[in-house]
Amino acid sequence: MMLSKGLKRKREEEREKEALAVDSWWLDPSLPAVAQAPPAVASSSLLDLSVLKLHHSLRQSEPDLRHLVLVVNTLRRIQASMAPEPTLPPVPSPPAAPCVADNLLASSDAALSASMASLLEDLSHIEGLSQAPQPLVDEGPPGRPTGGSPPNLGALDLLGPATGCLLDDELEGLFEDIDTSMYDSELWAPASEGLKPGPEDGPGKEEALELDEAELDYLLDVLVGTQALERPPGPGR
Amino acid sequence: MARNHAGQFYSGFNRLGPWCSPSGSPAPLSCETGCGEGSWILVCRLLVPTQVSLLSMEEDIDTRKINNSFLRDHSYATEADIISTVEFNHTGELLATGDKGGRVVIFQREQESKNQVHRRGEYNVYSTFQSHEPEFDYLKSLEIEEKINKIRWLPQQNAAYFLLSTNDKTVKLWKVSERDKRPEGYNLKDEEGRLRDPATITTLRVPVLRPMDLMVEATPRRVFANAHTYHINSISVNSDYETYMSADDLRINLWNFEITNQSFNIVDIKPANMEELTEVITAAEFHPHHCNSFVYSSSKGTIRLCDMRASALCDRHSKFFEEPEDPSNRSFFSEIISSISDVKFSHSGRYIMTRDYLTVKVWDLNMENRPIETYQVHDYLRSKLCSLYENDCIFDKFECVWNGSDSVIMTGSYNNFFRMFDRNTKRDVTLEASRENSKPRAILKPRKVCVGGKRRKDEISVDSLDFSKKILHTAWHPSENIIAVAATNNLYIFQDKVN
C-alpha cells in the first residue's frame, strides 16, 4: 500500500488501491515518455483531482503552504489550458480592511482563503465544475454575490455539488468557530473579501467578509447570538 | 575520552549480532577517488528503542534502568519513531537523528582499538532526549507538531557538544555534556540529598569531587520561539559561530545564539496581497566561509544568493540561479517537479547542489543561467508523474549531501534506494537500505531499476517499486566514507570497504 502525505480520506484510499500503472490516459504509452509532448488540454479528471487536492489542503487546520501553492499553480496551468482566454479576471484590489485583518492574524489563513476563493471563482467559469447557477458568481465583481444568500456560500457552492466536499450548508455552522474579536465595527469594510472553506477548520480562523448592508445586519444578529454563547467578555468589548 | 556506560548499555540492543570479520570475495573495483560505489558495506543498523525511560539529570545511576521491553522488531515501530533528520557533527564523531515524536538520539562512534579493528565505524547510542513536545496554539486552536525538522551541530568549542534542533515553530539550542565526577560531602545535605538539620552540624568539611559512572546529559540552553508564522524548513549555523538563521515558507530570520527574544528578519517574500502568493521558500543555508552570504531555494526551482551587507532586508538577491525549462519535457507538473527540496553548499563554498523531484544539480556560484552538472536520480518516474501527483508522492522532499571532498554526491529515492554520483568519473550507483538484503559487513549489491523491455534477474521493475519506502534523509561523514541513511525508523550506517 502506498502512503500519501496528509490525512487519509476515503476517496484517496480508493485511488491508491490502483496500481501505479503507466498513466495511459495521460500519455500515449507507445511513445517514449520523455519525448512525449503533454496534451494541449488537461483532462477533466486531472482538473477534478487538483480541485480535490486544493480543497483537501485548505481544509487542513494549518495548510502546508508549499503544497498549497504548488497545487494552486498547477490548477492555474490546467485552467489556462482549458479556457479559451488564459488571462484570469482581474481581482479587485482590496482596500485597507483586509490588510488590517491580516495584521490581526498570526497566520495568513483568511487572506489565503481569500486568494483561494478568488481562484475558485475563476474556476467557476469552467463548465461542468460548478452546478451553482452561473449568475451567482458572474454578477458583479467576484466575491460580491446577489443579495439573499450568504456571500461565502457562493464560492463554496462551486465545490459542494461537484465534489461533495461541502459539509455544512448552514449559515450558523459556518460562523460558529470564528474569533469574533475581528468583528469590531471599524473593520466592517464592505469591499473586503474572504472565504472560510469549512466550519471545522477550527476556531481562531478569522474572516473578512464582503457584504451588503442587509446581510451585514443579518450576520451580526447571528453573531451576537453565537458570541453570547461562546465568547467570554474580553477587553475592549 | 572515556567510554560511556550509556553507550554500552544500549549497544547490546542495537547490534544485529556478533560481528563477523570481513571475508568473502575481494571488493569490486572501486573508482580512483575511492568513493567505492561498488564496495559499501553495512556497518550497523540502529533501531531507536521506543520505550526508553527518559534520563533526567537528577536520577541516580542505579535507578536509571532501561525498560527491557524494547520494541526491537521493526514491525512494531510507531509513527513517532520515523526519523525526520540525520546529521553528523563537524568531526563525525557524533551522529544525531531527530524523529517525528520530537526526540533526538545521538550516536557516538565506537572508539578504535587495535584488538577490534573491524568494529571501527560502529555507532552506539550516546544520548537520548525529548527535544520538542507537542504544543497547542490556543489562539489559533492548532496543534504544533513536535516532529524535528532539522538538526544542526555547532562546531565544538569546549568539552560540551551543542546542537540546534527545530520543529515547525521553535528552535532550541541543546547542550550535551558528560559528567563523570560528582561532589560529595556537602555540609547541608546528606548523601541522598536530604537537608540536614543545621543544629546537628558540628564540623565543616569541604566537598570533594569523586568519580562516578559516566553520565551524558542534555540540557536546553536556549529556546528561540515565536518568530515564525509559517513552518520552519531549515536552520543553518553561520561561519561566525555567533549567529544562525531559521527559514520558514515565507521568511528567514537571523538569530544571535545569546539572544532569544529577538531575531532579525532578513528575507520576507510574503506578498502584501496573499492572493499573489505563488512561491515559497523551501530551503536555506549559509555559505560555509563567508558569513555574509547565504542561499535560499524556492518552490519554483530558483536559488537566490544574498549578501547581508547589501541591506538589512535581503529581498534583492545578489545572484539568481535558474535553469530555463526544457520545452520537450514540459507538462502540467513541470513546476512541481522543479520545486527544490534541498540546497547545500559544497564544503569548498564554490558550488551549490540542489535537489528537485527527479534530479540533483550542481551549480557554480559564478554561473547563474544553468547548472554545471545534472544527475538523474530516477528519471523512470517521469512517465508516472500523474500517478505520483495523485498519491502526493510528487511532493516528497528529498535531501542531498556532499561527501567530505565534494567529489561524490548522494541522495535518496523510493523502495529504500539511495543513489551516489561521482562527479569526477561520472559513474553512479544505486544501493538499497533494507533489512532483508543486508547482513553486517556484507557488501552492498548495486541495484538497478528496469525501465522497459526485458527485466533481468536482479533488476526491479518500476511498477514493483514501493513508494512508501522513501529515503528522504541521508548524511555523509565530514572526512571519511561513512554514510548514514534513514529508512523510516531505521538508521543504516554504511562504510566504504576500501578504508
Coordinates of N, CA and C in Angstrom, one line a residue, chain A residues 21-122:
Chain A
A21 N 0.2 2.2 -12.4 CA 0.5 1.8 -13.8 C 0.9 3.0 -14.6
V22 N 1.4 2.7 -15.7 CA 1.7 3.9 -16.6 C 0.4 4.6 -16.8
D23 N 0.6 5.9 -16.8 CA -0.6 6.8 -16.9 C -1.1 6.8 -18.4
S24 N -1.8 5.7 -18.7 CA -2.1 5.5 -20.2 C -3.1 6.6 -20.7
W25 N -4.0 7.0 -19.8 CA -4.9 8.0 -20.2 C -4.2 9.4 -20.3
W26 N -3.0 9.4 -19.9 CA -2.3 10.7 -19.8 C -1.3 10.8 -20.9
L27 N -0.7 9.7 -21.1 CA 0.3 9.7 -22.2 C 0.1 8.5 -23.1
D28 N 0.4 8.6 -24.3 CA 0.4 7.5 -25.3 C 1.5 6.6 -24.9
P29 N 1.2 5.4 -24.4 CA 2.3 4.5 -24.0 C 3.2 4.1 -25.1
S30 N 2.8 4.2 -26.3 CA 3.7 3.7 -27.3 C 4.9 4.6 -27.6
L31 N 4.7 5.9 -27.1 CA 5.8 6.8 -27.4 C 6.7 6.9 -26.2
P32 N 8.0 7.2 -26.4 CA 8.9 7.4 -25.2 C 8.4 8.5 -24.3
A33 N 8.4 8.2 -23.1 CA 7.8 9.2 -22.1 C 8.4 10.5 -22.2
V34 N 9.7 10.6 -22.3 CA 10.4 11.9 -22.2 C 10.1 12.7 -23.4
A35 N 10.0 12.1 -24.6 CA 9.8 13.0 -25.8 C 8.3 13.3 -26.0
Q36 N 7.5 12.7 -25.1 CA 6.0 13.0 -25.4 C 5.7 14.4 -25.0
A37 N 5.0 15.1 -25.9 CA 4.6 16.4 -25.6 C 3.3 16.3 -24.8
P38 N 3.1 17.1 -23.8 CA 1.9 17.0 -22.9 C 0.7 17.4 -23.8
P39 N -0.4 16.8 -23.4 CA -1.6 17.2 -24.2 C -1.9 18.7 -24.0
A40 N -2.4 19.2 -25.1 CA -2.6 20.7 -25.0 C -3.6 21.1 -24.0
V41 N -4.6 20.2 -23.8 CA -5.6 20.5 -22.8 C -5.6 19.3 -21.8
A42 N -5.7 19.7 -20.5 CA -5.7 18.7 -19.5 C -7.0 18.0 -19.5
S43 N -7.0 16.8 -19.0 CA -8.3 16.0 -18.9 C -9.0 16.6 -17.7
S44 N -10.3 16.4 -17.8 CA -11.1 16.9 -16.7 C -10.8 16.2 -15.4
S45 N -10.4 14.9 -15.5 CA -10.1 14.2 -14.2 C -8.9 14.8 -13.6
L46 N -7.9 15.3 -14.3 CA -6.8 16.0 -13.7 C -7.2 17.2 -13.0
L47 N -8.2 17.9 -13.7 CA -8.7 19.1 -13.1 C -9.4 18.8 -11.8
D48 N -10.3 17.8 -11.8 CA -11.0 17.4 -10.6 C -10.0 17.0 -9.5
L49 N -9.0 16.3 -9.9 CA -8.1 15.8 -8.9 C -7.4 17.0 -8.2
S50 N -7.1 18.0 -9.0 CA -6.4 19.2 -8.5 C -7.3 20.0 -7.6
V51 N -8.6 20.1 -8.0 CA -9.5 20.8 -7.2 C -9.7 20.0 -5.8
L52 N -9.8 18.7 -5.9 CA -9.9 17.9 -4.7 C -8.7 18.2 -3.8
K53 N -7.5 18.2 -4.4 CA -6.3 18.4 -3.6 C -6.3 19.8 -2.9
L54 N -6.8 20.7 -3.7 CA -6.8 22.1 -3.2 C -7.8 22.2 -2.0
H55 N -8.9 21.6 -2.2 CA -9.9 21.7 -1.1 C -9.4 20.9 0.1
H56 N -8.8 19.8 -0.2 CA -8.3 19.0 0.9 C -7.2 19.8 1.7
S57 N -6.4 20.4 0.9 CA -5.3 21.2 1.6 C -5.9 22.4 2.4
L58 N -6.9 23.0 1.8 CA -7.5 24.1 2.5 C -8.2 23.7 3.8
R59 N -8.6 22.5 3.8 CA -9.4 22.0 5.0 C -8.4 21.7 6.2
Q60 N -7.1 21.6 5.9 CA -6.2 21.4 7.0 C -6.3 22.6 7.9
S61 N -6.1 22.3 9.2 CA -6.1 23.5 10.1 C -5.0 24.4 9.9
E62 N -3.8 23.9 9.5 CA -2.7 24.7 9.1 C -2.2 24.2 7.8
P63 N -2.6 24.7 6.7 CA -2.2 24.1 5.4 C -0.7 24.1 5.2
D64 N -0.2 23.1 4.5 CA 1.2 23.1 4.1 C 1.2 24.1 2.9
L65 N 1.9 25.2 3.2 CA 1.9 26.3 2.2 C 2.5 25.9 0.9
R66 N 3.6 25.1 1.0 CA 4.2 24.7 -0.3 C 3.3 23.9 -1.1
H67 N 2.7 22.9 -0.5 CA 1.8 22.0 -1.1 C 0.6 22.8 -1.8
L68 N 0.1 23.7 -1.0 CA -1.0 24.5 -1.5 C -0.6 25.4 -2.7
V69 N 0.5 26.0 -2.6 CA 1.0 26.9 -3.7 C 1.2 26.1 -4.9
L70 N 1.8 24.9 -4.8 CA 2.1 24.1 -6.0 C 0.8 23.6 -6.6
V71 N -0.1 23.2 -5.8 CA -1.4 22.7 -6.3 C -2.1 23.9 -7.0
V72 N -2.1 25.0 -6.4 CA -2.8 26.2 -7.0 C -2.2 26.5 -8.3
N73 N -0.9 26.6 -8.4 CA -0.2 26.9 -9.6 C -0.5 25.9 -10.7
T74 N -0.5 24.6 -10.3 CA -0.8 23.6 -11.3 C -2.3 23.7 -11.8
L75 N -3.1 24.1 -10.9 CA -4.5 24.3 -11.2 C -4.6 25.5 -12.2
R76 N -3.9 26.5 -12.0 CA -3.9 27.6 -12.9 C -3.4 27.2 -14.3
R77 N -2.4 26.4 -14.3 CA -1.9 25.9 -15.6 C -3.0 25.1 -16.3
I78 N -3.7 24.2 -15.6 CA -4.7 23.4 -16.2 C -5.9 24.3 -16.7
Q79 N -6.2 25.2 -15.9 CA -7.3 26.1 -16.3 C -6.9 26.9 -17.5
A80 N -5.6 27.3 -17.5 CA -5.2 28.1 -18.7 C -5.2 27.3 -19.9
S81 N -5.0 26.0 -19.8 CA -5.0 25.2 -21.0 C -6.5 24.9 -21.4
M82 N -7.4 25.0 -20.5 CA -8.8 24.7 -20.9 C -9.6 25.9 -21.3
A83 N -9.3 27.0 -20.7 CA -10.1 28.2 -21.0 C -9.6 28.8 -22.3
P84 N -10.5 29.3 -23.1 CA -10.1 30.0 -24.4 C -9.2 31.2 -24.1
E85 N -9.6 32.0 -23.1 CA -8.7 33.1 -22.8 C -8.0 32.8 -21.5
P86 N -6.7 32.7 -21.6 CA -5.9 32.3 -20.5 C -5.9 33.3 -19.3
T87 N -6.1 34.6 -19.7 CA -6.0 35.6 -18.6 C -7.1 35.5 -17.6
L88 N -6.8 35.5 -16.4 CA -7.8 35.4 -15.3 C -8.5 36.8 -15.1
P89 N -9.7 36.8 -14.7 CA -10.4 38.0 -14.5 C -9.7 38.8 -13.4
P90 N -9.5 40.0 -13.5 CA -8.8 40.8 -12.5 C -9.4 40.8 -11.2
V91 N -8.7 40.6 -10.2 CA -9.2 40.6 -8.8 C -9.2 42.0 -8.3
P92 N -10.3 42.5 -7.8 CA -10.3 43.9 -7.3 C -9.3 44.0 -6.1
S93 N -8.5 45.0 -6.2 CA -7.5 45.1 -5.1 C -8.3 45.5 -3.9
P94 N -8.1 44.8 -2.8 CA -8.9 45.1 -1.6 C -8.3 46.3 -0.9
P95 N -9.1 47.0 -0.3 CA -8.7 48.2 0.5 C -8.0 47.9 1.7
A96 N -7.9 48.8 2.6 CA -7.1 48.6 3.8 C -7.6 47.5 4.7
A97 N -8.9 47.3 4.7 CA -9.5 46.4 5.7 C -8.9 45.0 5.7
P98 N -8.7 44.4 4.6 CA -8.1 43.0 4.7 C -6.7 43.1 5.2
C99 N -6.0 44.2 4.9 CA -4.6 44.3 5.5 C -4.7 44.4 7.0
V100 N -5.7 45.2 7.5 CA -5.9 45.3 8.9 C -6.2 43.9 9.5
A101 N -7.1 43.3 8.8 CA -7.5 41.9 9.2 C -6.2 41.0 9.2
D102 N -5.5 41.2 8.2 CA -4.3 40.3 8.0 C -3.3 40.6 9.2
N103 N -3.2 41.9 9.6 CA -2.3 42.2 10.6 C -2.7 41.6 12.0
L104 N -4.0 41.4 12.1 CA -4.5 40.8 13.3 C -4.2 39.4 13.4
L105 N -3.9 38.8 12.3 CA -3.7 37.3 12.3 C -2.3 37.0 12.5
A106 N -2.1 36.0 13.3 CA -0.7 35.5 13.3 C -0.4 34.7 12.1
S107 N -1.4 34.1 11.5 CA -1.2 33.3 10.3 C -2.0 34.0 9.1
S108 N -1.8 33.4 8.0 CA -2.4 34.1 6.8 C -3.7 33.4 6.4
D109 N -4.3 32.6 7.3 CA -5.4 31.8 6.9 C -6.5 32.5 6.1
A110 N -6.9 33.6 6.6 CA -8.0 34.3 6.0 C -7.6 34.9 4.6
A111 N -6.5 35.5 4.6 CA -6.0 36.1 3.3 C -5.8 35.0 2.3
L112 N -5.2 33.8 2.8 CA -5.0 32.7 1.9 C -6.3 32.2 1.4
S113 N -7.3 32.1 2.3 CA -8.6 31.7 1.9 C -9.2 32.6 0.9
A114 N -8.9 33.9 1.0 CA -9.4 34.9 0.1 C -8.8 34.6 -1.3
S115 N -7.5 34.3 -1.3 CA -6.9 34.0 -2.6 C -7.4 32.8 -3.2
M116 N -7.7 31.8 -2.4 CA -8.3 30.5 -2.9 C -9.7 30.8 -3.4
A117 N -10.4 31.7 -2.7 CA -11.8 32.0 -3.1 C -11.8 32.6 -4.5
S118 N -10.8 33.5 -4.7 CA -10.8 34.2 -6.0 C -10.5 33.2 -7.1
L119 N -9.6 32.3 -6.7 CA -9.2 31.2 -7.7 C -10.4 30.3 -8.0
L120 N -11.1 30.0 -6.9 CA -12.2 29.1 -7.1 C -13.3 29.8 -7.9
E121 N -13.4 31.1 -7.7 CA -14.4 31.8 -8.5 C -14.0 31.8 -10.0
D122 N -12.7 31.9 -10.2 CA -12.2 31.8 -11.6 C -12.6 30.5 -12.2

